[in-house]
Amino acid sequence: MQMTAEDRDRVTAAVTAAEASTDGEIVTVVARASDAYHDVALHWTLLVMLLMVALLATFPQIIEQIHLLTDPWAPVVSIRAAVTITLFVAVITFLTARLLFAWRPLRLALTPGATKARRVRARALAVFRAAAEKRTIGSTGVLLYLSLDEHRAEIIADAAIHDRVPDSTWGAAMAALVGPLRKGHPADGMVAAVSQIGLVLGEHFPRTPGDTNELPDRLILL
């Protein structure tokens, strides 16, 4: 999934339209991914290596066959030779698995959903603190954050909004986003979610005379 220039313009226009009836400010951010998940790849690599060592311990005849390839005249595998072979196989397995898990799609596929959710939430909070939190006079900023590779999104509201609007209120906006996202149309989802966020903000923070646009409407790509 990608966001084209036309998609970015559509989301920006949706933010402008949504803010026309509210003092609230909507910040939209789309990230390719919220984390590289290299630690997950390392965990899987270690697991594969340990499974290989366990396999050699369970079926020692594998070690015997490898030993025959290296020293066909030795009738018995010594402890030293067995340990050497086990270490060699473990290292080869580790390096092979590490190379395999360097492929990003596989890394993402093997990352638990709960881990993805935590990483997306943490990245969204970091972006919110940098781009929206307490950056408006009335603390009325809302971040809509979408992480494409994880297929996950977060809506985080500034202090004044959070005090009046319970988290469950954003359910309609999340549903509007997730539907098109599952079909591979992230821009459609972002536009629909921004519209729903605008309705909530318009209800609780209607536009007042003299209100200014305090945060940029443009979609931010990370």
GROMACS .gro file of C-alpha atoms in nm:
model
  222
    1MET     CA    1   0.000   0.000   0.000
    2GLN     CA    2   0.122   0.344  -0.090
    3MET     CA    3   0.005   0.701  -0.051
    4THR     CA    4   0.023   0.892  -0.379
    5ALA     CA    5   0.042   1.269  -0.415
    6GLU     CA    6  -0.329   1.268  -0.496
    7ASP     CA    7  -0.399   1.067  -0.181
    8ARG     CA    8  -0.206   1.316   0.030
    9ASP     CA    9  -0.403   1.604  -0.120
   10ARG     CA   10  -0.731   1.425  -0.047
   11VAL     CA   11  -0.642   1.371   0.317
   12THR     CA   12  -0.525   1.731   0.352
   13ALA     CA   13  -0.852   1.856   0.204
   14ALA     CA   14  -1.047   1.632   0.441
   15VAL     CA   15  -0.864   1.782   0.741
   16THR     CA   16  -0.938   2.135   0.621
   17ALA     CA   17  -1.305   2.051   0.576
   18ALA     CA   18  -1.330   1.877   0.914
   19GLU     CA   19  -1.173   2.170   1.098
   20ALA     CA   20  -1.412   2.420   0.939
   21SER     CA   21  -1.672   2.356   1.210
   22THR     CA   22  -1.449   2.315   1.517
   23ASP     CA   23  -1.177   2.478   1.721
   24GLY     CA   24  -1.005   2.141   1.730
   25GLU     CA   25  -0.697   2.064   1.524
   26ILE     CA   26  -0.643   1.734   1.344
   27VAL     CA   27  -0.294   1.606   1.265
   28THR     CA   28  -0.268   1.313   1.024
   29VAL     CA   29   0.042   1.096   1.005
   30VAL     CA   30   0.106   0.788   0.792
   31ALA     CA   31   0.416   0.580   0.863
   32ARG     CA   32   0.543   0.292   0.654
   33ALA     CA   33   0.618   0.104   0.976
   34SER     CA   34   0.646   0.185   1.346
   35ASP     CA   35   0.944  -0.038   1.419
   36ALA     CA   36   1.205  -0.248   1.238
   37TYR     CA   37   1.142  -0.548   1.471
   38HIS     CA   38   1.506  -0.654   1.460
   39ASP     CA   39   1.476  -0.783   1.816
   40VAL     CA   40   1.194  -1.013   1.705
   41ALA     CA   41   1.416  -1.146   1.427
   42LEU     CA   42   1.692  -1.212   1.681
   43HIS     CA   43   1.453  -1.398   1.910
   44TRP     CA   44   1.340  -1.623   1.626
   45THR     CA   45   1.700  -1.677   1.517
   46LEU     CA   46   1.801  -1.791   1.865
   47LEU     CA   47   1.497  -2.017   1.884
   48VAL     CA   48   1.583  -2.186   1.554
   49MET     CA   49   1.943  -2.232   1.666
   50LEU     CA   50   1.838  -2.386   1.999
   51LEU     CA   51   1.593  -2.615   1.820
   52MET     CA   52   1.877  -2.734   1.598
   53VAL     CA   53   2.094  -2.807   1.903
   54ALA     CA   54   1.802  -2.994   2.059
   55LEU     CA   55   1.762  -3.191   1.736
   56LEU     CA   56   2.128  -3.297   1.746
   57ALA     CA   57   2.093  -3.397   2.112
   58THR     CA   58   1.781  -3.602   2.037
   59PHE     CA   59   1.926  -3.771   1.730
   60PRO     CA   60   2.303  -3.810   1.791
   61GLN     CA   61   2.331  -4.020   1.478
   62ILE     CA   62   2.323  -3.692   1.286
   63ILE     CA   63   2.647  -3.595   1.456
   64GLU     CA   64   2.790  -3.938   1.370
   65GLN     CA   65   2.704  -3.892   1.002
   66ILE     CA   66   2.860  -3.545   0.995
   67HIS     CA   67   3.168  -3.683   1.170
   68LEU     CA   68   3.203  -3.957   0.908
   69LEU     CA   69   3.206  -3.691   0.639
   70THR     CA   70   3.494  -3.509   0.807
   71ASP     CA   71   3.687  -3.809   0.940
   72PRO     CA   72   3.571  -4.139   0.786
   73TRP     CA   73   3.850  -4.338   0.958
   74ALA     CA   74   3.744  -4.251   1.313
   75PRO     CA   75   3.534  -4.541   1.449
   76VAL     CA   76   3.391  -4.347   1.745
   77VAL     CA   77   3.290  -3.984   1.782
   78SER     CA   78   3.484  -3.828   2.067
   79ILE     CA   79   3.325  -3.580   2.305
   80ARG     CA   80   3.548  -3.310   2.163
   81ALA     CA   81   3.440  -3.389   1.808
   82ALA     CA   82   3.070  -3.398   1.908
   83VAL     CA   83   3.094  -3.059   2.078
   84THR     CA   84   3.284  -2.912   1.783
   85ILE     CA   85   3.028  -3.040   1.535
   86THR     CA   86   2.738  -2.915   1.749
   87LEU     CA   87   2.891  -2.568   1.777
   88PHE     CA   88   2.964  -2.557   1.405
   89VAL     CA   89   2.608  -2.655   1.314
   90ALA     CA   90   2.468  -2.407   1.568
   91VAL     CA   91   2.672  -2.122   1.419
   92ILE     CA   92   2.571  -2.209   1.062
   93THR     CA   93   2.208  -2.234   1.168
   94PHE     CA   94   2.226  -1.899   1.348
   95LEU     CA   95   2.379  -1.720   1.048
   96THR     CA   96   2.135  -1.878   0.802
   97ALA     CA   97   1.832  -1.796   1.015
   98ARG     CA   98   1.957  -1.441   1.074
   99LEU     CA   99   1.988  -1.390   0.701
  100LEU     CA  100   1.644  -1.539   0.643
  101PHE     CA  101   1.476  -1.319   0.904
  102ALA     CA  102   1.639  -1.011   0.754
  103TRP     CA  103   1.360  -1.030   0.495
  104ARG     CA  104   1.116  -0.771   0.626
  105PRO     CA  105   0.787  -0.938   0.521
  106LEU     CA  106   0.884  -1.256   0.706
  107ARG     CA  107   0.987  -1.055   1.011
  108LEU     CA  108   0.651  -0.881   1.019
  109ALA     CA  109   0.461  -1.205   0.964
  110LEU     CA  110   0.634  -1.366   1.263
  111THR     CA  111   0.588  -1.067   1.493
  112PRO     CA  112   0.303  -1.126   1.743
  113GLY     CA  113   0.003  -0.899   1.705
  114ALA     CA  114   0.035  -0.776   2.062
  115THR     CA  115   0.395  -0.669   1.995
  116LYS     CA  116   0.290  -0.479   1.684
  117ALA     CA  117   0.011  -0.307   1.878
  118ARG     CA  118   0.252  -0.196   2.153
  119ARG     CA  119   0.510  -0.065   1.907
  120VAL     CA  120   0.251   0.124   1.702
  121ARG     CA  121   0.106   0.277   2.018
  122ALA     CA  122   0.450   0.381   2.141
  123ARG     CA  123   0.542   0.539   1.808
  124ALA     CA  124   0.206   0.717   1.787
  125LEU     CA  125   0.256   0.862   2.135
  126ALA     CA  126   0.603   0.984   2.041
  127VAL     CA  127   0.470   1.148   1.726
  128PHE     CA  128   0.177   1.298   1.919
  129ARG     CA  129   0.410   1.457   2.175
  130ALA     CA  130   0.622   1.602   1.898
  131ALA     CA  131   0.348   1.718   1.660
  132ALA     CA  132   0.025   1.785   1.849
  133GLU     CA  133   0.040   1.772   2.227
  134LYS     CA  134  -0.005   2.117   2.387
  135ARG     CA  135   0.064   2.287   2.055
  136THR     CA  136  -0.274   2.459   2.047
  137ILE     CA  137  -0.399   2.732   2.279
  138GLY     CA  138  -0.682   2.521   2.413
  139SER     CA  139  -0.503   2.183   2.399
  140THR     CA  140  -0.747   2.067   2.133
  141GLY     CA  141  -0.522   1.868   1.903
  142VAL     CA  142  -0.599   1.517   1.780
  143LEU     CA  143  -0.353   1.282   1.611
  144LEU     CA  144  -0.468   1.024   1.360
  145TYR     CA  145  -0.174   0.789   1.313
  146LEU     CA  146  -0.166   0.504   1.062
  147SER     CA  147   0.112   0.246   1.039
  148LEU     CA  148   0.081   0.075   0.702
  149ASP     CA  149   0.295  -0.238   0.742
  150GLU     CA  150   0.128  -0.330   1.071
  151HIS     CA  151  -0.223  -0.240   0.947
  152ARG     CA  152  -0.282  -0.058   1.273
  153ALA     CA  153  -0.388   0.292   1.367
  154GLU     CA  154  -0.413   0.510   1.676
  155ILE     CA  155  -0.618   0.816   1.764
  156ILE     CA  156  -0.466   1.023   2.044
  157ALA     CA  157  -0.631   1.337   2.179
  158ASP     CA  158  -0.486   1.634   2.365
  159ALA     CA  159  -0.573   1.707   2.727
  160ALA     CA  160  -0.886   1.921   2.677
  161ILE     CA  161  -1.039   1.672   2.435
  162HIS     CA  162  -0.943   1.370   2.643
  163ASP     CA  163  -1.120   1.523   2.944
  164ARG     CA  164  -1.450   1.552   2.756
  165VAL     CA  165  -1.442   1.272   2.503
  166PRO     CA  166  -1.405   0.910   2.620
  167ASP     CA  167  -1.181   0.682   2.416
  168SER     CA  168  -1.479   0.474   2.306
  169THR     CA  169  -1.612   0.775   2.113
  170TRP     CA  170  -1.339   0.728   1.852
  171GLY     CA  171  -1.471   0.385   1.761
  172ALA     CA  172  -1.664   0.514   1.460
  173ALA     CA  173  -1.353   0.687   1.326
  174MET     CA  174  -1.144   0.373   1.368
  175ALA     CA  175  -1.411   0.162   1.197
  176ALA     CA  176  -1.423   0.409   0.909
  177LEU     CA  177  -1.046   0.378   0.872
  178VAL     CA  178  -1.012   0.002   0.905
  179GLY     CA  179  -1.273  -0.091   0.641
  180PRO     CA  180  -1.098   0.068   0.340
  181LEU     CA  181  -0.756  -0.018   0.485
  182ARG     CA  182  -0.836  -0.389   0.468
  183LYS     CA  183  -0.919  -0.342   0.100
  184GLY     CA  184  -0.587  -0.172   0.033
  185HIS     CA  185  -0.720   0.185   0.020
  186PRO     CA  186  -0.554   0.369   0.308
  187ALA     CA  187  -0.635   0.716   0.172
  188ASP     CA  188  -1.008   0.638   0.163
  189GLY     CA  189  -0.985   0.520   0.522
  190MET     CA  190  -0.796   0.828   0.635
  191VAL     CA  191  -1.047   1.060   0.469
  192ALA     CA  192  -1.342   0.878   0.628
  193ALA     CA  193  -1.176   0.873   0.971
  194VAL     CA  194  -1.091   1.244   0.955
  195SER     CA  195  -1.455   1.317   0.874
  196GLN     CA  196  -1.569   1.120   1.180
  197ILE     CA  197  -1.314   1.293   1.402
  198GLY     CA  198  -1.438   1.626   1.274
  199LEU     CA  199  -1.793   1.538   1.376
  200VAL     CA  200  -1.682   1.458   1.730
  201LEU     CA  201  -1.478   1.774   1.758
  202GLY     CA  202  -1.759   1.984   1.612
  203GLU     CA  203  -1.995   1.852   1.877
  204HIS     CA  204  -1.769   1.912   2.176
  205PHE     CA  205  -1.557   2.202   2.048
  206PRO     CA  206  -1.766   2.402   1.797
  207ARG     CA  207  -1.587   2.671   1.605
  208THR     CA  208  -1.572   3.008   1.777
  209PRO     CA  209  -1.511   3.352   1.627
  210GLY     CA  210  -1.145   3.430   1.587
  211ASP     CA  211  -1.035   3.068   1.574
  212THR     CA  212  -0.716   3.021   1.372
  213ASN     CA  213  -0.555   2.722   1.210
  214GLU     CA  214  -0.283   2.640   1.463
  215LEU     CA  215  -0.150   2.314   1.317
  216PRO     CA  216  -0.080   2.228   0.951
  217ASP     CA  217  -0.353   2.040   0.767
  218ARG     CA  218  -0.118   1.852   0.537
  219LEU     CA  219  -0.067   1.480   0.572
  220ILE     CA  220   0.268   1.392   0.727
  221LEU     CA  221   0.449   1.089   0.584
  222LEU     CA  222   0.715   0.917   0.793
   0.00000   0.00000   0.00000
